[in-house]
């Protein structure tokens, strides 16, 4: 009877405390429970929701766990608490008021059996077949809610961090004597006001006592509670841990109460726990439940006893509930739609629609509105100028560049109705004046002479006057001869005649770079050299026009 005294007293105290604190749950909340660690959840699996701000939860647990090493049966008698902070977080704790450890293997340690005869990863200092009533460790934690269905999120999402304070009796093997830490991510969903589903995953770091190297774990779990709208609820869960190392290593062996020595390495079997429970919860939040757990991946050991794979779970407590999902209010009835506004119409016109750069065109908007609304006008163009730009009629002045220019008018009825139209004005520069044509008489010379005759001055003065008026005018001065004399002599004579013309023109102010003297001698006669009356006409200088 003594072994059951502490948990019985603990459960009674928690029930009295919860009954004193309980109050009718508001319609804004729905039923919820604690986990064996003290935060809001199903049983062992947490949910993403948290306690409302300033609300408290308390509970008492008898939690049983079975592990392969030593065919160990571990029972915790736990008191938990939780408090909501700011509707987004809860602070919680779990005190293992009594931790009992029973190893079923005989002998206690068996170095030849690395699966069942070694050191247990969670309680490595347990060296007795039965460890009587002793206090266990204290777990403290914080869960922060990132998404909540009570705040109209599609699901609940939370981050949970925990720290183990090694308050357990180390000498009795109830604690490793070192702190642990863990962090978890939690997702949960309340479906149809009837079923709550939750999954979590995280990592657990184990502090190792001197001479022993414990392994850390990646852990996860999933659970379902139903029906959540009934006082009687069924909870099913599955939990697992995957160790980061499959061995617990010792620097020196441990000595069991029977004198056996442990091996320096013990295998860590992946723990898989399946649990099923049923509970009753009052409308005021008080609950009581019982269930059974099954160690799925457990070796039955030497005896094949089901006592090493089945565990009895009992809990009693109080939880005020979590915020219920409340659908957003239906939108207010929309007032009757006002009459549909009909847009205006507009046509843009130009007069004239073709003009020269710098000239102006009158642009006019012919607009109407079927509802009789007063219209405003706005003219726009990519180039040129408009004045004014906000009237029905405007004046557009063309830019200097040629090309089509769109001129757009937009009318607005002041009630969201607009219309636009564009007219295109062509800017066309007037054609340039025709190029002036120049033609000058030839300058004739006497036989075998290159001096200018009196009549030649008149011809050259006309050319000089034209060149002074037109800077683009240049001349090629061709020197020609008749066929009397040698070709070489005539080439030189033609050059002297061309130079004679050039010298006269430069003396009258014409730049030499506008005059190009060349000689053709007798090679390009314009007249018949067989008769003197036509031969003399070949003794000339031709003024050939070049326009730059």
Coordinates of C-alpha atoms in Angstrom, one line a residue:
X1 CA 0.0 0.0 0.0
X2 CA 2.8 2.4 0.7
X3 CA 4.0 2.5 -2.9
X4 CA 0.6 3.9 -4.0
X5 CA 0.2 6.4 -1.2
X6 CA 2.1 9.3 -2.8
X7 CA 0.3 9.3 -6.2
X8 CA -3.1 8.8 -4.5
X9 CA -2.5 11.9 -2.3
X10 CA -1.2 13.9 -5.3
X11 CA -4.2 13.0 -7.4
X12 CA -6.7 14.0 -4.6
X13 CA -5.0 17.4 -4.1
X14 CA -5.0 18.2 -7.8
X15 CA -8.7 17.3 -8.1
X16 CA -9.5 19.6 -5.2
X17 CA -7.5 22.4 -6.6
X18 CA -9.0 22.0 -10.1
X19 CA -12.5 21.9 -8.6
X20 CA -11.9 25.2 -6.8
X21 CA -10.6 26.9 -9.9
X22 CA -13.1 25.6 -12.4
X23 CA -15.6 27.9 -14.0
X24 CA -18.0 27.4 -16.8
X25 CA -16.2 27.4 -20.1
X26 CA -17.2 30.3 -22.3
X27 CA -18.6 29.7 -25.7
X28 CA -15.4 31.2 -27.1
X29 CA -13.4 28.2 -25.9
X30 CA -13.6 24.5 -26.7
X31 CA -12.5 21.5 -24.5
X32 CA -8.8 20.8 -24.3
X33 CA -6.4 18.7 -22.1
X34 CA -2.9 18.8 -20.7
X35 CA 0.0 16.5 -21.7
X36 CA 2.1 14.6 -19.2
X37 CA 4.6 17.5 -19.5
X38 CA 2.0 20.1 -18.6
X39 CA 1.4 21.9 -21.9
X40 CA -1.8 21.8 -23.9
X41 CA -2.2 18.6 -25.9
X42 CA -3.9 15.2 -26.3
X43 CA -2.1 12.9 -23.7
X44 CA 1.5 12.5 -24.6
X45 CA 1.3 14.4 -28.0
X46 CA 1.1 18.2 -27.7
X47 CA -1.2 20.4 -29.9
X48 CA -0.4 23.7 -31.4
X49 CA -2.8 25.6 -29.2
X50 CA -2.1 27.3 -25.9
X51 CA -3.9 28.4 -22.8
X52 CA -5.8 31.7 -23.0
X53 CA -4.1 34.7 -21.4
X54 CA -4.1 34.4 -17.5
X55 CA -5.8 30.9 -17.5
X56 CA -4.3 28.0 -15.6
X57 CA -4.2 24.2 -16.0
X58 CA -3.2 21.5 -13.5
X59 CA -3.1 17.7 -13.7
X60 CA -1.8 14.5 -12.2
X61 CA -0.5 11.5 -14.1
X62 CA 0.5 8.0 -13.7
X63 CA 2.7 7.5 -16.8
X64 CA 4.2 4.1 -17.6
X65 CA 7.0 3.5 -20.2
X66 CA 8.7 0.3 -21.2
X67 CA 12.2 0.1 -22.6
X68 CA 14.3 -2.8 -24.0
X69 CA 17.5 -2.4 -21.9
X70 CA 16.9 -4.4 -18.7
X71 CA 13.3 -5.0 -19.9
X72 CA 12.8 -1.9 -17.8
X73 CA 9.4 -0.8 -16.6
X74 CA 9.4 3.0 -15.7
X75 CA 6.5 4.6 -13.9
X76 CA 6.2 8.3 -13.2
X77 CA 3.7 9.9 -10.8
X78 CA 3.5 13.5 -12.0
X79 CA 2.0 16.8 -11.1
X80 CA 1.8 19.4 -13.9
X81 CA 0.9 23.0 -14.2
X82 CA 0.5 25.5 -17.0
X83 CA -0.4 29.2 -17.4
X84 CA -1.3 31.2 -20.5
X85 CA 0.7 34.3 -21.3
X86 CA -0.7 36.9 -23.8
X87 CA -2.9 34.5 -25.8
X88 CA 0.2 33.4 -27.7
X89 CA 2.3 31.4 -25.2
X90 CA 2.1 29.2 -22.2
X91 CA 4.6 28.4 -19.5
X92 CA 4.4 24.9 -18.1
X93 CA 6.1 22.4 -15.9
X94 CA 6.0 18.7 -14.9
X95 CA 7.3 17.5 -11.6
X96 CA 7.9 13.7 -11.3
X97 CA 6.9 13.5 -7.7
X98 CA 7.8 9.8 -7.7
X99 CA 9.8 7.8 -10.3
X100 CA 9.9 4.0 -10.0
X101 CA 12.2 1.8 -12.1
X102 CA 12.0 -2.0 -12.3
X103 CA 14.5 -4.1 -14.3
X104 CA 13.2 -7.5 -15.2
X105 CA 16.4 -9.0 -16.5
X106 CA 18.3 -11.6 -14.4
X107 CA 21.2 -11.1 -13.9
X108 CA 20.9 -7.3 -13.7
X109 CA 23.7 -6.7 -16.2
X110 CA 24.8 -9.2 -18.9
X111 CA 27.6 -8.1 -21.1
X112 CA 26.8 -10.9 -23.6
X113 CA 23.3 -9.4 -24.2
X114 CA 23.8 -5.9 -25.7
X115 CA 20.1 -5.5 -26.3
X116 CA 18.6 -6.3 -22.9
X117 CA 21.5 -6.6 -20.5
X118 CA 23.0 -3.2 -20.7
X119 CA 22.6 0.4 -19.5
X120 CA 19.3 2.3 -20.1
X121 CA 19.7 5.5 -22.1
X122 CA 17.3 7.6 -20.0
X123 CA 18.2 6.2 -16.6
X124 CA 21.8 5.1 -16.9
X125 CA 22.5 5.1 -13.2
X126 CA 19.8 2.5 -12.3
X127 CA 21.8 -0.4 -10.8
X128 CA 19.0 -2.2 -8.8
X129 CA 16.2 -4.5 -9.8
X130 CA 13.7 -2.2 -8.0
X131 CA 14.1 1.4 -7.1
X132 CA 11.5 2.3 -4.6
X133 CA 9.7 5.7 -4.1
X134 CA 12.0 8.6 -4.9
X135 CA 11.5 12.0 -6.4
X136 CA 12.2 12.4 -10.1
X137 CA 13.2 15.2 -12.4
X138 CA 11.5 18.6 -13.0
X139 CA 10.6 19.6 -16.6
X140 CA 10.1 23.3 -17.4
X141 CA 9.0 24.6 -20.7
X142 CA 7.5 27.3 -22.9
X143 CA 5.3 26.8 -25.9
X144 CA 4.8 29.7 -28.3
X145 CA 1.9 29.7 -30.7
X146 CA 2.6 31.0 -34.2
X147 CA -0.8 30.2 -35.8
X148 CA -4.1 29.6 -33.9
X149 CA -7.4 28.4 -35.2
X150 CA -8.9 30.7 -32.5
X151 CA -7.4 33.6 -34.5
X152 CA -9.0 32.2 -37.7
X153 CA -5.8 30.5 -39.0
X154 CA -6.4 27.2 -41.0
X155 CA -4.5 25.2 -38.4
X156 CA -2.5 25.6 -35.2
X157 CA 1.3 25.8 -35.3
X158 CA 3.6 26.2 -32.3
X159 CA 7.2 26.0 -31.2
X160 CA 8.0 24.2 -27.9
X161 CA 11.2 24.3 -25.8
X162 CA 11.8 22.4 -22.6
X163 CA 14.6 22.0 -20.1
X164 CA 15.1 19.2 -17.6
X165 CA 16.2 20.2 -14.1
X166 CA 17.9 17.2 -12.6
X167 CA 16.1 17.1 -9.3
X168 CA 15.8 13.3 -9.3
X169 CA 17.6 11.1 -6.8
X170 CA 20.8 10.3 -8.7
X171 CA 22.1 7.8 -6.2
X172 CA 18.8 5.8 -6.6
X173 CA 19.1 5.9 -10.4
X174 CA 16.0 8.1 -10.8
X175 CA 17.9 10.7 -12.8
X176 CA 21.0 11.0 -14.9
X177 CA 22.0 14.0 -12.7
X178 CA 22.5 16.2 -15.8
X179 CA 20.2 18.7 -17.5
X180 CA 18.5 17.8 -20.8
X181 CA 17.0 20.2 -23.4
X182 CA 14.6 19.7 -26.2
X183 CA 12.8 21.7 -28.9
X184 CA 9.8 20.7 -31.0
X185 CA 7.6 21.9 -33.8
X186 CA 3.9 21.2 -33.5
X187 CA 1.0 21.2 -36.0
X188 CA -2.6 20.5 -35.1
X189 CA -6.0 20.8 -36.6
X190 CA -9.5 20.7 -35.1
X191 CA -11.7 19.2 -37.8
X192 CA -15.4 19.7 -37.9
X193 CA -15.8 20.4 -34.2
X194 CA -15.4 16.7 -33.7
X195 CA -11.8 15.4 -34.3
X196 CA -8.5 16.9 -33.2
X197 CA -5.4 15.8 -35.1
X198 CA -1.8 16.7 -34.1
X199 CA 1.7 15.9 -35.1
X200 CA 5.0 17.0 -33.7
X201 CA 8.7 16.5 -34.2
X202 CA 11.9 17.7 -32.6
X203 CA 15.3 16.9 -31.0
X204 CA 16.2 15.9 -27.5
X205 CA 19.7 16.6 -26.1
X206 CA 20.7 14.5 -23.1
X207 CA 23.3 15.6 -20.7
X208 CA 25.7 12.8 -19.9
X209 CA 27.0 12.0 -16.4
X210 CA 30.7 11.5 -15.8
X211 CA 32.1 8.4 -17.5
X212 CA 28.9 7.8 -19.5
X213 CA 28.2 9.0 -23.0
X214 CA 24.4 9.1 -23.6
X215 CA 22.9 9.5 -27.1
X216 CA 20.6 12.3 -28.2
X217 CA 17.4 11.6 -30.2
X218 CA 15.2 12.9 -33.0
X219 CA 11.7 12.3 -31.8
X220 CA 8.3 12.6 -33.4
X221 CA 4.7 11.6 -32.7
X222 CA 1.1 11.9 -33.9
X223 CA -2.2 11.6 -32.2
X224 CA -6.0 11.9 -32.7
X225 CA -8.7 12.8 -30.2
X226 CA -12.4 12.2 -30.9
X227 CA -15.2 13.2 -30.5
X228 CA -14.1 16.5 -29.1
X229 CA -17.7 17.7 -28.7
X230 CA -18.6 14.9 -26.3
X231 CA -17.8 14.4 -22.6
X232 CA -16.4 11.0 -23.4
X233 CA -13.4 11.1 -25.6
X234 CA -11.0 8.5 -27.1
X235 CA -7.3 9.4 -27.7
X236 CA -4.9 7.4 -29.8
X237 CA -1.3 8.3 -30.2
X238 CA 2.0 7.0 -31.7
X239 CA 5.4 8.2 -30.6
X240 CA 8.9 7.3 -31.6
X241 CA 12.5 8.3 -31.0
X242 CA 15.4 7.8 -33.4
X243 CA 18.8 8.0 -31.5
X244 CA 21.6 9.8 -33.2
X245 CA 24.0 7.1 -32.0
X246 CA 23.0 3.5 -31.4
X247 CA 25.3 2.9 -28.5
X248 CA 25.5 4.2 -24.9
X249 CA 29.3 4.2 -24.1
X250 CA 30.9 3.9 -20.7
X251 CA 34.5 4.6 -19.7
X252 CA 34.2 2.0 -16.9
X253 CA 31.6 -0.6 -16.2
X254 CA 28.7 -0.1 -13.7
X255 CA 28.2 -2.6 -10.9
X256 CA 24.8 -4.0 -10.3
X257 CA 23.2 -4.7 -7.0
X258 CA 23.8 -8.4 -7.7
X259 CA 27.5 -7.8 -8.4
X260 CA 27.3 -8.1 -12.2
X261 CA 29.2 -5.6 -14.3
X262 CA 27.8 -3.8 -17.3
X263 CA 29.4 -3.8 -20.7
X264 CA 31.2 -0.7 -21.9
X265 CA 28.7 -0.3 -24.7
X266 CA 24.9 -0.8 -24.7
X267 CA 22.7 -0.9 -27.7
X268 CA 19.9 1.7 -27.9
X269 CA 16.8 0.2 -29.4
X270 CA 14.5 2.7 -31.3
X271 CA 11.5 3.1 -28.9
X272 CA 8.1 3.0 -30.6
X273 CA 5.1 3.6 -28.3
X274 CA 1.4 3.1 -29.2
X275 CA -1.2 4.3 -26.7
X276 CA -5.0 4.3 -26.5
X277 CA -7.0 6.0 -23.8
X278 CA -10.5 7.1 -22.9
X279 CA -11.4 10.0 -20.7
X280 CA -14.4 11.9 -19.3
X281 CA -14.3 15.7 -19.1
X282 CA -16.9 17.9 -17.5
X283 CA -18.3 21.1 -19.0
X284 CA -16.2 23.0 -16.4
X285 CA -13.0 21.5 -17.7
X286 CA -12.2 18.8 -15.1
X287 CA -11.1 15.5 -16.7
X288 CA -10.2 12.0 -15.7
X289 CA -9.0 9.2 -18.0
X290 CA -7.2 5.9 -18.2
X291 CA -5.4 4.1 -21.0
X292 CA -2.8 1.5 -22.0
X293 CA 0.4 1.9 -24.0
X294 CA 2.2 -0.8 -26.0
X295 CA 5.9 -0.8 -26.7
X296 CA 5.8 -1.8 -30.4
X297 CA 9.5 -2.3 -30.9
X298 CA 10.1 -3.9 -27.6
X299 CA 12.0 -7.2 -27.1
X300 CA 10.0 -9.4 -24.7
X301 CA 13.2 -10.6 -23.1
X302 CA 14.0 -13.8 -21.3
X303 CA 10.6 -14.2 -19.8
X304 CA 8.3 -13.1 -22.6
X305 CA 6.1 -11.4 -20.0
X306 CA 3.6 -8.7 -21.3
X307 CA 4.5 -6.7 -18.2
X308 CA 7.5 -5.4 -20.1
X309 CA 5.6 -4.1 -23.1
X310 CA 2.3 -2.9 -21.7
X311 CA 1.8 0.2 -19.5
X312 CA -1.1 1.5 -17.6
X313 CA -1.8 5.2 -18.0
X314 CA -4.0 7.3 -15.6
X315 CA -4.6 11.0 -15.4
X316 CA -6.8 13.5 -13.7
X317 CA -6.8 17.3 -14.0
X318 CA -8.3 20.5 -15.1
X319 CA -7.9 22.6 -18.3
X320 CA -10.1 25.6 -19.1
X321 CA -10.0 25.0 -22.8
X322 CA -8.5 26.8 -25.8
X323 CA -9.9 29.5 -28.1
X324 CA -12.5 28.1 -30.5
X325 CA -12.4 28.9 -34.2
X326 CA -15.1 31.5 -34.8
X327 CA -16.1 32.0 -38.4
X328 CA -15.9 35.7 -39.5
X329 CA -19.2 37.5 -39.4
X330 CA -21.3 37.4 -42.6
X331 CA -20.8 40.5 -44.6
X332 CA -23.4 43.1 -44.2
X333 CA -26.2 43.3 -46.8
X334 CA -24.9 45.3 -49.6
X335 CA -27.0 48.4 -50.4
X336 CA -28.8 48.5 -53.7
X337 CA -26.5 49.3 -56.5
X338 CA -26.8 52.8 -57.9
X339 CA -27.8 53.1 -61.5
X340 CA -25.1 51.9 -63.8
X341 CA -23.1 54.9 -65.1
X342 CA -23.0 54.9 -68.8
X343 CA -19.7 56.2 -70.2
X344 CA -19.5 59.3 -72.5
X345 CA -18.4 59.2 -76.1
X346 CA -16.0 61.5 -77.9
X347 CA -14.6 62.1 -81.4
X348 CA -11.4 64.2 -81.9
X349 CA -11.0 66.3 -85.0
X350 CA -8.2 68.5 -86.4
X351 CA -8.2 71.6 -88.7
X352 CA -6.0 71.5 -90.7
X353 CA -4.7 68.0 -90.3
X354 CA -1.5 68.6 -92.3
X355 CA 0.8 71.6 -91.7
X356 CA 4.4 72.7 -91.7
X357 CA 6.7 72.8 -88.7
X358 CA 5.8 75.7 -86.4
X359 CA 2.3 76.1 -87.8
X360 CA -0.9 75.6 -85.7
X361 CA -4.0 73.4 -86.0
X362 CA -7.3 73.7 -84.1
X363 CA -8.3 70.4 -82.4
X364 CA -11.8 69.9 -81.3
X365 CA -13.6 67.3 -79.2
X366 CA -17.1 66.4 -80.1
X367 CA -18.4 64.7 -76.9
X368 CA -21.7 63.6 -75.4
X369 CA -22.8 61.8 -72.3
X370 CA -25.9 59.6 -72.3
X371 CA -26.7 60.5 -68.6
X372 CA -26.3 64.2 -69.2
X373 CA -23.2 64.4 -66.9
X374 CA -21.0 67.5 -67.2
X375 CA -17.8 66.5 -69.0
X376 CA -14.2 67.6 -68.4
X377 CA -11.6 67.5 -71.1
X378 CA -7.9 66.7 -71.1
X379 CA -5.7 66.9 -74.2
X380 CA -2.4 65.1 -74.5
X381 CA 0.3 64.8 -77.2
X382 CA 3.8 63.4 -77.2
X383 CA 5.3 66.4 -79.0
X384 CA 4.3 69.9 -79.9
X385 CA 2.3 72.2 -77.6
X386 CA -1.4 72.4 -76.7
X387 CA -3.1 75.6 -75.4
X388 CA -5.3 75.3 -73.5
X389 CA -5.2 71.5 -72.6
X390 CA -8.5 71.3 -70.6
X391 CA -11.1 72.7 -73.0
X392 CA -13.3 71.3 -75.7
X393 CA -11.2 73.2 -78.3
X394 CA -7.5 73.6 -78.2
X395 CA -4.7 74.9 -80.4
X396 CA -1.8 72.6 -81.2
X397 CA 1.5 74.1 -82.5
X398 CA 3.6 71.7 -84.5
X399 CA 7.2 70.9 -83.5
X400 CA 10.2 71.3 -85.9
X401 CA 10.4 67.6 -86.8
X402 CA 8.4 66.1 -89.6
X403 CA 6.1 63.1 -89.1
X404 CA 2.7 62.0 -87.9
X405 CA 1.8 63.3 -84.4
X406 CA -1.2 61.8 -82.4
X407 CA -3.2 64.2 -80.4
X408 CA -5.5 62.5 -77.8
X409 CA -8.5 63.9 -75.9
X410 CA -10.0 62.2 -72.9
X411 CA -13.4 63.1 -71.5
X412 CA -14.5 62.3 -67.9
X413 CA -18.0 62.4 -66.6
X414 CA -16.9 62.7 -62.9
X415 CA -18.5 59.4 -62.0
X416 CA -15.9 57.0 -63.3
X417 CA -16.9 57.1 -66.9
X418 CA -14.2 58.1 -69.4
X419 CA -13.7 58.0 -73.2
X420 CA -10.8 58.8 -75.4
X421 CA -10.2 59.4 -79.1
X422 CA -7.1 60.4 -81.1
X423 CA -6.6 62.4 -84.2
X424 CA -3.4 62.3 -86.1
X425 CA -1.8 65.5 -87.6
X426 CA 0.9 65.2 -90.2
X427 CA 3.8 67.7 -90.0
X428 CA 5.3 68.1 -93.4
X429 CA 8.1 70.6 -94.2
X430 CA 7.7 72.5 -97.5
X431 CA 9.9 71.2 -100.3
X432 CA 13.2 73.0 -100.7
X433 CA 13.6 75.4 -103.6
X434 CA 15.0 73.9 -106.8
X435 CA 18.8 74.0 -107.1
X436 CA 20.0 77.0 -109.2
X437 CA 21.6 76.0 -112.4
X438 CA 24.8 77.8 -113.6
X439 CA 26.3 78.0 -117.0
X440 CA 29.2 80.2 -118.1
X441 CA 30.6 81.0 -121.5
X442 CA 34.1 79.7 -122.4
X443 CA 37.0 82.2 -122.3
X444 CA 38.7 82.2 -125.7
X445 CA 42.4 83.0 -126.3
X446 CA 44.5 84.1 -129.3
X447 CA 46.7 81.6 -131.0
X448 CA 49.6 80.5 -128.9
X449 CA 48.5 83.0 -126.2
X450 CA 47.3 82.6 -122.6
X451 CA 46.6 86.3 -121.7
X452 CA 43.0 87.2 -121.2
X453 CA 41.2 89.2 -123.9
X454 CA 39.1 92.2 -122.9
X455 CA 35.9 90.3 -123.6
X456 CA 37.0 87.5 -121.2
X457 CA 36.9 89.8 -118.2
X458 CA 33.1 90.2 -118.6
X459 CA 32.6 86.4 -118.6
X460 CA 34.8 86.0 -115.6
X461 CA 33.2 88.8 -113.7
X462 CA 29.8 87.1 -114.1
X463 CA 31.2 83.9 -112.6
X464 CA 32.8 85.9 -109.8
X465 CA 29.5 87.5 -109.0
X466 CA 27.7 84.1 -108.9
X467 CA 30.4 82.6 -106.6
X468 CA 30.1 85.5 -104.2
X469 CA 26.3 84.9 -104.0
X470 CA 26.6 81.1 -103.6
X471 CA 29.2 79.7 -101.3
X472 CA 28.5 76.2 -102.6
X473 CA 29.6 77.0 -106.1
X474 CA 33.1 75.9 -107.1
X475 CA 34.6 75.8 -110.6
X476 CA 36.9 73.4 -112.5
X477 CA 39.0 75.6 -114.9
X478 CA 39.8 73.5 -118.0
X479 CA 42.6 74.6 -120.3
X480 CA 42.2 73.6 -124.0
X481 CA 44.2 74.2 -127.2
X482 CA 43.9 73.5 -130.9
X483 CA 46.0 70.8 -132.5
X484 CA 48.8 73.1 -133.8
X485 CA 52.0 72.2 -132.0
X486 CA 53.2 69.2 -130.2
X487 CA 51.1 67.5 -127.6
X488 CA 53.6 68.3 -124.9
X489 CA 53.6 72.0 -125.8
X490 CA 49.8 72.1 -126.0
X491 CA 49.5 70.5 -122.5
X492 CA 51.6 73.2 -121.0
X493 CA 49.8 75.9 -123.0
X494 CA 46.4 74.6 -121.7
X495 CA 47.7 74.7 -118.1
X496 CA 48.9 78.3 -118.5
X497 CA 45.5 79.3 -119.9
X498 CA 43.7 77.7 -116.9
X499 CA 46.0 79.3 -114.5
X500 CA 45.5 82.7 -116.1
X501 CA 41.8 82.4 -115.4
X502 CA 42.4 81.3 -111.8
X503 CA 44.8 84.2 -111.2
X504 CA 42.3 86.7 -112.4
X505 CA 39.5 85.3 -110.2
X506 CA 41.6 85.0 -107.1
X507 CA 42.7 88.6 -107.6
X508 CA 39.0 89.5 -107.4
X509 CA 38.6 87.8 -104.0
X510 CA 37.7 84.2 -104.9
X511 CA 39.4 81.6 -102.7
X512 CA 41.8 79.5 -104.6
X513 CA 40.5 76.3 -103.0
X514 CA 37.2 76.9 -104.9
X515 CA 39.0 76.9 -108.2
X516 CA 40.6 73.8 -109.7
X517 CA 42.7 74.4 -112.9
X518 CA 43.3 71.4 -115.1
X519 CA 44.7 71.0 -118.6
X520 CA 43.6 68.8 -121.5
X521 CA 45.7 70.4 -124.2
X522 CA 44.5 69.3 -127.6
X523 CA 42.9 66.1 -126.3
X524 CA 39.3 67.3 -126.0
X525 CA 38.4 69.6 -128.9
X526 CA 34.8 70.9 -129.1
X527 CA 35.2 72.1 -132.7
X528 CA 36.7 70.8 -135.9
X529 CA 40.4 71.4 -136.0
X530 CA 40.6 70.9 -139.9
X531 CA 39.4 74.5 -140.6
X532 CA 40.8 77.6 -139.0
X533 CA 37.4 79.2 -138.6
X534 CA 36.4 76.4 -136.2
X535 CA 39.9 75.6 -135.0
X536 CA 40.2 78.9 -133.2
X537 CA 37.2 78.0 -131.0
X538 CA 39.3 75.3 -129.4
X539 CA 41.7 77.8 -127.9
X540 CA 39.7 78.3 -124.8
X541 CA 39.3 77.9 -121.0
X542 CA 36.0 76.2 -119.9
X543 CA 34.4 77.1 -116.6
X544 CA 32.8 73.8 -115.4
X545 CA 30.5 74.2 -112.4
X546 CA 30.9 72.1 -109.2
X547 CA 28.3 72.5 -106.4
X548 CA 29.4 71.3 -103.0

